[in-house]
CSV table of C-alpha atoms in Angstrom, one decimal:
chain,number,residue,atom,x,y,z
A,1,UNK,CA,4.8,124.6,-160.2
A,2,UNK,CA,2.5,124.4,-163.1
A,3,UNK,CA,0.3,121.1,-163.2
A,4,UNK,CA,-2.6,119.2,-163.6
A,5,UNK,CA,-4.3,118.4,-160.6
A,6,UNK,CA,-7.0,115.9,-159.7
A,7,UNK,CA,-9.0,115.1,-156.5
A,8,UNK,CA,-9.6,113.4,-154.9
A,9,UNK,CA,-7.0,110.4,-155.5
A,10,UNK,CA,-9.6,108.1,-154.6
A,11,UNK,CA,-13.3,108.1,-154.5
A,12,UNK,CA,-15.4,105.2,-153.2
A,13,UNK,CA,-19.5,105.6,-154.9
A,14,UNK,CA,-22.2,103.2,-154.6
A,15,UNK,CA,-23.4,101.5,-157.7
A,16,UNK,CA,-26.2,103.8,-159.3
A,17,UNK,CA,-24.9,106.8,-157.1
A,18,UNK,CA,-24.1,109.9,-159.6
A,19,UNK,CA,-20.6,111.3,-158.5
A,20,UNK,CA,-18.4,113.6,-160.1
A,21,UNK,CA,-14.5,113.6,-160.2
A,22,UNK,CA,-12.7,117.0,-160.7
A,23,UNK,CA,-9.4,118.0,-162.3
A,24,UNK,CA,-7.9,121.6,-162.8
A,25,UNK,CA,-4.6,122.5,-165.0
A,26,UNK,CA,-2.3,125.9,-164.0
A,27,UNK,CA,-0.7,125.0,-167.4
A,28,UNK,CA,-3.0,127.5,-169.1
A,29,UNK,CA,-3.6,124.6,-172.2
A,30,UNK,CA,-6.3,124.4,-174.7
A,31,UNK,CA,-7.4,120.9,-174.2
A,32,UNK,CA,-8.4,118.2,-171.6
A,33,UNK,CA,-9.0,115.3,-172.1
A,34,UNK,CA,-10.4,112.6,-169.8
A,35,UNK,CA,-9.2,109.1,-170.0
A,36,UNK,CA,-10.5,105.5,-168.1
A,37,UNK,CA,-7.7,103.3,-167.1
A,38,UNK,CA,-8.3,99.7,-166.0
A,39,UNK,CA,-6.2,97.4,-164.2
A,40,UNK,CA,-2.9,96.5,-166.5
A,41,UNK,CA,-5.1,97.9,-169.3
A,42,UNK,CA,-4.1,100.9,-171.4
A,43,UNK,CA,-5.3,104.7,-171.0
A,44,UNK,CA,-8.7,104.7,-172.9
A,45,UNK,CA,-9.5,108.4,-174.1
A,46,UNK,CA,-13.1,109.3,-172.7
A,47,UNK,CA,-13.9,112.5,-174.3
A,48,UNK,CA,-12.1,115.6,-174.6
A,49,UNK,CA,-12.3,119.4,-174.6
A,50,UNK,CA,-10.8,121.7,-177.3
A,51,UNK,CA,-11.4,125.0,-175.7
A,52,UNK,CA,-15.1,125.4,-175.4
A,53,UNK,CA,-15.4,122.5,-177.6
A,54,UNK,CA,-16.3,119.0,-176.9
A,55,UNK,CA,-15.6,116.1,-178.0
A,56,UNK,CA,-17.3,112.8,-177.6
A,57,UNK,CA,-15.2,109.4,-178.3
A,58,UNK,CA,-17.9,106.8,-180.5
A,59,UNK,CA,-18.0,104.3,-177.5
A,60,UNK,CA,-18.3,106.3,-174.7
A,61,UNK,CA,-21.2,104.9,-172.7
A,62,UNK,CA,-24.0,107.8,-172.1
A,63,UNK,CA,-23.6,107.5,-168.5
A,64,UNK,CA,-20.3,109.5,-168.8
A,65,UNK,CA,-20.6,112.9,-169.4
A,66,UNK,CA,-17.8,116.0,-168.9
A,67,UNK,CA,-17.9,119.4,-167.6
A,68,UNK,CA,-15.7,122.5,-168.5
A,69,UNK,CA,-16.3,125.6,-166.9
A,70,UNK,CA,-14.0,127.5,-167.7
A,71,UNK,CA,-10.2,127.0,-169.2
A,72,UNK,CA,-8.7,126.1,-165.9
A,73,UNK,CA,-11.3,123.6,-164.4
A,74,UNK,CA,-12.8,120.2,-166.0
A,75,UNK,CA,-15.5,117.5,-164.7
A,76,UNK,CA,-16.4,113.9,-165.0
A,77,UNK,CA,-19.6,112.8,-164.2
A,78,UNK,CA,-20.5,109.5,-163.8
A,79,UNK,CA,-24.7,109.5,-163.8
A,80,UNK,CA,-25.3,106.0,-162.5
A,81,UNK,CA,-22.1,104.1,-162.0
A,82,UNK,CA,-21.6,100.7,-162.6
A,83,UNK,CA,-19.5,98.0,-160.9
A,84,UNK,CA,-17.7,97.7,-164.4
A,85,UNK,CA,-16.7,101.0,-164.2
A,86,UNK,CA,-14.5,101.1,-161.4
A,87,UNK,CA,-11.1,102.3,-163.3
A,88,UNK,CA,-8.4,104.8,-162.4
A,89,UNK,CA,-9.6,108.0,-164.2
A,90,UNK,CA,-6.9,110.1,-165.6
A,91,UNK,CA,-7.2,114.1,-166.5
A,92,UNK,CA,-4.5,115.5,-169.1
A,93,UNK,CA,-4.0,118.7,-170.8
A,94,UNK,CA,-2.2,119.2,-173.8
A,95,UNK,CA,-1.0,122.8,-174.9
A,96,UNK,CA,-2.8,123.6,-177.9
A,97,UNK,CA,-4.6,120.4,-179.3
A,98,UNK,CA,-3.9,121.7,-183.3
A,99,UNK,CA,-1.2,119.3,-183.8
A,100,UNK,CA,-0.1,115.9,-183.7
A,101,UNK,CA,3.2,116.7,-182.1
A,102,UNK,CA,1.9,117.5,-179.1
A,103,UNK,CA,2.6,115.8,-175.5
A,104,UNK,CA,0.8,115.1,-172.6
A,105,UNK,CA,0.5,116.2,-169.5
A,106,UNK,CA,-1.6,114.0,-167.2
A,107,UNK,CA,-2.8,114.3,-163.4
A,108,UNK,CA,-2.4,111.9,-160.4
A,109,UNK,CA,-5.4,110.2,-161.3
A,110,UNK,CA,-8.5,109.4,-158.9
A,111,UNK,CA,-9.1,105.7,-158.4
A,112,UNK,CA,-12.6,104.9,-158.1
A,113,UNK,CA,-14.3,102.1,-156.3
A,114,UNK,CA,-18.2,101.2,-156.8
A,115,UNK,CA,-19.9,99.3,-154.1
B,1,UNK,CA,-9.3,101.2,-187.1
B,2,UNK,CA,-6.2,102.7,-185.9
B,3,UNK,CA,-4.4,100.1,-183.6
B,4,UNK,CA,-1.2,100.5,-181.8
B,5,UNK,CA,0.4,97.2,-180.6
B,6,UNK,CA,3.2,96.8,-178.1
B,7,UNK,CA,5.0,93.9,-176.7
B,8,UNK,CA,5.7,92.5,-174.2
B,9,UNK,CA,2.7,92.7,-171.9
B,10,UNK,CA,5.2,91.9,-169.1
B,11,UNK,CA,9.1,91.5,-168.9
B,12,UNK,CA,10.9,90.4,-165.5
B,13,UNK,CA,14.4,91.0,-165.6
B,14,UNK,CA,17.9,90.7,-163.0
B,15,UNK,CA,18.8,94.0,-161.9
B,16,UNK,CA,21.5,95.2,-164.5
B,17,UNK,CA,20.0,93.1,-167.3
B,18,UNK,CA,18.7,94.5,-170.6
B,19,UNK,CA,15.4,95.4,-171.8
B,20,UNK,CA,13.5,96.3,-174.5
B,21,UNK,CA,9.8,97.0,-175.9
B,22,UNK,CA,8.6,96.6,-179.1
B,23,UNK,CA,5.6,99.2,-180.5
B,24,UNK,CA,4.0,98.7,-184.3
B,25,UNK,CA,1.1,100.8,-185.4
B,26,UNK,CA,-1.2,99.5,-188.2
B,27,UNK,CA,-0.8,103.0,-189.9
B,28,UNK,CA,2.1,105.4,-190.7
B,29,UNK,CA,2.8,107.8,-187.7
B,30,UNK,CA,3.7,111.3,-188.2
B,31,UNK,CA,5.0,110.8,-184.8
B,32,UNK,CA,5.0,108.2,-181.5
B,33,UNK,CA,5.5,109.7,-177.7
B,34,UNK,CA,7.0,107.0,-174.7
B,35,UNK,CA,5.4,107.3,-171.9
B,36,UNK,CA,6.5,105.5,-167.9
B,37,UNK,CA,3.6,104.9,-165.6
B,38,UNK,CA,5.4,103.7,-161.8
B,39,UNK,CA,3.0,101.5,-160.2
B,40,UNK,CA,0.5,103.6,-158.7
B,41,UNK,CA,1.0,106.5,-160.5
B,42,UNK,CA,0.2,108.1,-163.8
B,43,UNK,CA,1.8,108.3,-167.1
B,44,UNK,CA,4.7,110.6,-167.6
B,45,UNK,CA,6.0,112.1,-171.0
B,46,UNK,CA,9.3,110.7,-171.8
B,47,UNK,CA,10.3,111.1,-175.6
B,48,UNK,CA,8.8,112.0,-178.8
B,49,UNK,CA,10.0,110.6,-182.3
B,50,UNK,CA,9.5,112.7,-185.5
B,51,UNK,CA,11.7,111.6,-188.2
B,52,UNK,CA,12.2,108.4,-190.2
B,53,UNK,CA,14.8,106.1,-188.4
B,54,UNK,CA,15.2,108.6,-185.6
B,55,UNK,CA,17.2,107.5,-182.2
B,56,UNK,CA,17.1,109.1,-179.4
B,57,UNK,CA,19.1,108.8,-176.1
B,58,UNK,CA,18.3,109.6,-172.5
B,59,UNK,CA,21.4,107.9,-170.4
B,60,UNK,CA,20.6,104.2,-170.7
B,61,UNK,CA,17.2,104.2,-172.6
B,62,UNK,CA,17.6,104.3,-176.5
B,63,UNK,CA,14.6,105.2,-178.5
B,64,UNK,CA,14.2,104.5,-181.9
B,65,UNK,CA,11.4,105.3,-184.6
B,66,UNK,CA,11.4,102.7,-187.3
B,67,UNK,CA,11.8,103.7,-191.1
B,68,UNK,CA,8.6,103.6,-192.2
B,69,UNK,CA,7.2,105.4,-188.6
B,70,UNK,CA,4.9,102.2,-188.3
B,71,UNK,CA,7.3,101.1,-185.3
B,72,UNK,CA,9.2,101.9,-182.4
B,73,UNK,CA,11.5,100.7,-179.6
B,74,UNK,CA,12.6,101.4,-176.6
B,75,UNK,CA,15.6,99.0,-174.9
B,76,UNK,CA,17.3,100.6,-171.5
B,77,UNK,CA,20.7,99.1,-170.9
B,78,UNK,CA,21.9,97.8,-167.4
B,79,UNK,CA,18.4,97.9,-165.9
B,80,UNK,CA,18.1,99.5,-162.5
B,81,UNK,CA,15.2,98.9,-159.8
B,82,UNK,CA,14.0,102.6,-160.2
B,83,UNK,CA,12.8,101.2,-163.8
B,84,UNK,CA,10.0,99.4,-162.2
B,85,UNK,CA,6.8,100.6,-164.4
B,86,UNK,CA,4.6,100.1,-167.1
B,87,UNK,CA,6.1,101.9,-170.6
B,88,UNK,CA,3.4,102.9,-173.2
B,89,UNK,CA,4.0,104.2,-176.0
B,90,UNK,CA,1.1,106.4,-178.6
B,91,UNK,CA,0.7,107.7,-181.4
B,92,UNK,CA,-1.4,110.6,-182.7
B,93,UNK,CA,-4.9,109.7,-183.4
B,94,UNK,CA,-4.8,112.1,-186.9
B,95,UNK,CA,-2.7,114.5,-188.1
B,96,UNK,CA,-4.3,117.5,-186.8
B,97,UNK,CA,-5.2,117.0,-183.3
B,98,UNK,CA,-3.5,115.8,-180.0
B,99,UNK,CA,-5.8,112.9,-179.3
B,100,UNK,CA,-2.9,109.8,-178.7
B,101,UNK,CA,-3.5,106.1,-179.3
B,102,UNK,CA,-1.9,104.5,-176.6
B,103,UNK,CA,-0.2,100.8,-176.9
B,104,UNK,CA,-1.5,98.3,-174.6
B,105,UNK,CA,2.3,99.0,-172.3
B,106,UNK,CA,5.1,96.7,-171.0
B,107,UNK,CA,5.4,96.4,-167.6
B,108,UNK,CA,8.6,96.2,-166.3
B,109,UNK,CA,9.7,94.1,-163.3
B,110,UNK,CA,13.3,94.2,-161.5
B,111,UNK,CA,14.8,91.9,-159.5
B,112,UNK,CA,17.4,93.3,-157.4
């Protein structure tokens, strides 16, 4: 089946070590978007990719920064993580991205612990 | 900017008892999507709403998109334990992209 898929579904970093959270899509879509969810908080959108491009949110912190190698494959790096971000981090893909009609389609999350 | 409220933060209900959520957006929508997150897990599509005053039905969930698309609802009838979750709904950042603007949710409790 097609589908986003993340790993690993949960990651465990020590504060100030760099690590990297992966996500790939066999949905063929244009865009992915990365988005930080807290505890009982909602999905907060990260940055995103439309194809090639990307695209910063104004208050993403600096230490986040997003990989996309190709259509299929998508990274979040974390370059010195803090304890405040420990979140559930969500990857979604979205078919085209040129419309506001569009749904998404998100992956099992990696939940990530910083000691 | 561009807010989307929702209430309630959290509803407990008897098994087979009503419910509904309530979603406003400070601008005009040209659409809003529902979305169920089970605990644990991540959100999943449910609806979209396009038109003015639109209602949509999926067995005993109702959605409805308010006249002016600045509002939404979605009430499921004779609540069921499998309706455990958190329901969020969003709304389209701009006209021209997919970026959503998600509510803050309602999470749903059931007591059997």
């Amino acid at each position: 089946d097609a589908m986003v898929i993340q790993n690993p579904r949960y990651q465990v970093t020590q504060f100030g070590k760099p690590v990297t959270l992966s996500c790939s899509q066999t949905l063929n879509h244009n865009v992915m978007y990365w988005y930080q969810q807290k505890s009982s908080q909602a999905p907060k959108l990260l940055f995103h990719y439309y194809d090639k491009d990307f695209n910063n949110e104004a208050d993403t912190p600096d230490n986040f920064q997003s990989r996309r190698p190709n259509t299929s494959f998508c990274f979040l790096d974390i370059r010195s993580p803090g304890l405040g971000d420990a979140a559930m981090y969500l990857c979604a893909t979205s078919k085209t991205g040129t419309g506001a009609n569009e749904k998404l389609f998100f992956g099992s999350g990696t939940q990530l612990s910083v000691l | 900017g561009q807010q989307v409220m929702q209430i309630p933060q959290y509803q407990h209900v008897q098994e087979g008892e009503d419910f509904t959520t309530y979603c406003n957006s400070s601008t005009t929508l040209s659409n809003i999507q529902w979305y169920k997150q089970r605990p644990g897990g991540h959100p999943v599509f449910l609806i979209q709403l396009v038109k003015s005053g639109e209602v949509k039905k999926q067995k005993r969930l109702t959605f409805q998109f308010g006249e002016a698309k600045k509002n939404s609802s979605l009430h499921i009838t004779a609540t069921q334990t499998t309706d455990v979750g958190t329901y969020f709904c969003a709304g389209p950042w701009s006209s021209n992209t997919g970026k959503l603007i998600f509510g803050q949710g309602t999470t749903l409790q059931v007591k059997p």
